[in-house]
Amino acid sequence: MENVISYRLQIIAIAMALCFMFFIFRLIARGKLREEYSFIWITCTALLLLFSFWRNGLEVIADLLGIYYAPSLIFLGAIFAIVIFLVHLSVVNSRQHQQIKDLAQEMAILKKKLEDEEQKKGS
Amino acid sequence: MSKAAKVALVIPCFNEEDVVLSLYAEISRTLFPEGITVTPVFVNDCSTDNTRQIFIDHRMTFIDLPVNLGIGGAVQAGYKYAFRNGYDIAVQMDGDGQHPPSELHKILKLITGGEADVAIGSRYLTKEGFQSSSLRRTGISYFRWLNKKLVGVTVYDSTSGYRALNRRALELVSGYYPDEYPEPEAIILYALHGLHIRETPVIMRERQGGKSSIRTYKTVYYMFKVTLGIIFLYIRLKFNGKRHLL
């Protein structure tokens, strides 16, 4: 199991993972990413870093799970994570849809009330 | 004889500049039974044409949605307005002139007489007036069957938007109202909350302007969406209790 990945590639992988981590932290620090979403992204970067340092990690886990071709584990994990995250986003989206609807109706009714009051004052 | 009642006529409008004024004039001309005052409340669902300007020019009562919500959201806005402003009854009426104001008293009578919480004007109880296409009628009998199976209520014209709600029903729809094609779904909502639903025959006209929200190529999507909506609403109300709606 030696030299599964060359050292050069490992350095690139670590650098990429760190870059990604830095990018995520910057987004959170600037308030562009809400903490509730930041959790999932921090976990992702942590996993990336873990596997860039732990060179045989993928093989070991694949072995444990009885997966013959280790890289397919990446696809399995990634697709699973993506699907879960998409469902989560759909839930968030639906909730926002409801909230926007409520706000729009509230605003329209208040606008009407305001106009009525102004008219009453005017006459 | 029916008692006095304040009625809000909720008319959702999206780009209906051609018909809105004649509809308003027609409502103003219509004579209603004694004690009943009818106020048309137009809901402008972000029209891109002159609809809004017409409302302002003719000093019509309207509420102006800041973003386009679609028919369900627009109607609910009108219901909320009616509920909070102390109206006894709210009637939904299409902005395209399909629902003649002269038929309104028939629907109102069911509510003022205390026979129903929700009164629906149906074009199929008697075969008079505009009857719509056979494809649409097939869809409607399917919804009738589905409603009957789920909640045991037979509504012949479940897609009819010409319906009146009393305050009990208004309170319910102020909290929750289905979104995209709300009419068949709303029947499940009313029935599972123990509201009495009654139908009365009305004569409808062919639309005078604008486009139906249900066009042919969308029929399949419509059937699918409404079926899903009905079934999930049923499951939600039946098994999770009512708290999940609000």
mmCIF file of C-alpha atoms in Angstrom, chain A residues 97-98 100-109 111-113 115-116 119, chain B residues 59 61-67 69 73-74 76-77 80-81 84 177 179:
data_model
loop_
_atom_site.group_PDB
_atom_site.id
_atom_site.type_symbol
_atom_site.label_atom_id
_atom_site.label_comp_id
_atom_site.label_asym_id
_atom_site.label_seq_id
_atom_site.Cartn_x
_atom_site.Cartn_y
_atom_site.Cartn_z
ATOM 1 C CA HIS A 97 -41.171 30.574 0.191
ATOM 2 C CA GLN A 98 -43.744 30.474 2.983
ATOM 3 C CA ILE A 100 -41.916 35.534 1.721
ATOM 4 C CA LYS A 101 -45.588 34.870 1.026
ATOM 5 C CA ASP A 102 -46.574 35.841 4.559
ATOM 6 C CA LEU A 103 -44.448 38.981 4.423
ATOM 7 C CA ALA A 104 -45.826 40.043 1.039
ATOM 8 C CA GLN A 105 -49.426 39.620 2.193
ATOM 9 C CA GLU A 106 -48.734 41.406 5.458
ATOM 10 C CA MET A 107 -47.100 44.261 3.602
ATOM 11 C CA ALA A 108 -49.952 44.593 1.103
ATOM 12 C CA ILE A 109 -52.561 44.676 3.879
ATOM 13 C CA LYS A 111 -50.080 49.378 2.810
ATOM 14 C CA LYS A 112 -53.827 49.371 2.279
ATOM 15 C CA LYS A 113 -54.416 50.288 5.919
ATOM 16 C CA GLU A 115 -53.551 54.537 2.593
ATOM 17 C CA ASP A 116 -56.967 54.367 4.250
ATOM 18 C CA GLN A 119 -57.258 59.346 3.180
ATOM 19 C CA ARG B 59 -60.739 54.685 -6.638
ATOM 20 C CA THR B 61 -60.650 49.112 -3.144
ATOM 21 C CA PHE B 62 -57.569 47.044 -3.838
ATOM 22 C CA ILE B 63 -54.602 45.534 -2.078
ATOM 23 C CA ASP B 64 -51.322 45.606 -3.875
ATOM 24 C CA LEU B 65 -48.969 42.638 -3.481
ATOM 25 C CA PRO B 66 -45.304 43.646 -3.675
ATOM 26 C CA VAL B 67 -44.284 40.348 -5.304
ATOM 27 C CA LEU B 69 -47.632 35.195 -5.335
ATOM 28 C CA GLY B 73 -51.293 33.628 -2.302
ATOM 29 C CA ALA B 74 -53.356 36.427 -3.831
ATOM 30 C CA GLN B 76 -55.302 34.302 0.764
ATOM 31 C CA ALA B 77 -54.210 37.932 1.004
ATOM 32 C CA LYS B 80 -56.768 37.807 5.460
ATOM 33 C CA TYR B 81 -57.830 41.354 4.654
ATOM 34 C CA ARG B 84 -59.127 41.356 9.857
ATOM 35 C CA TYR B 177 -54.253 28.176 2.249
ATOM 36 C CA ASP B 179 -50.531 27.645 -3.004
#
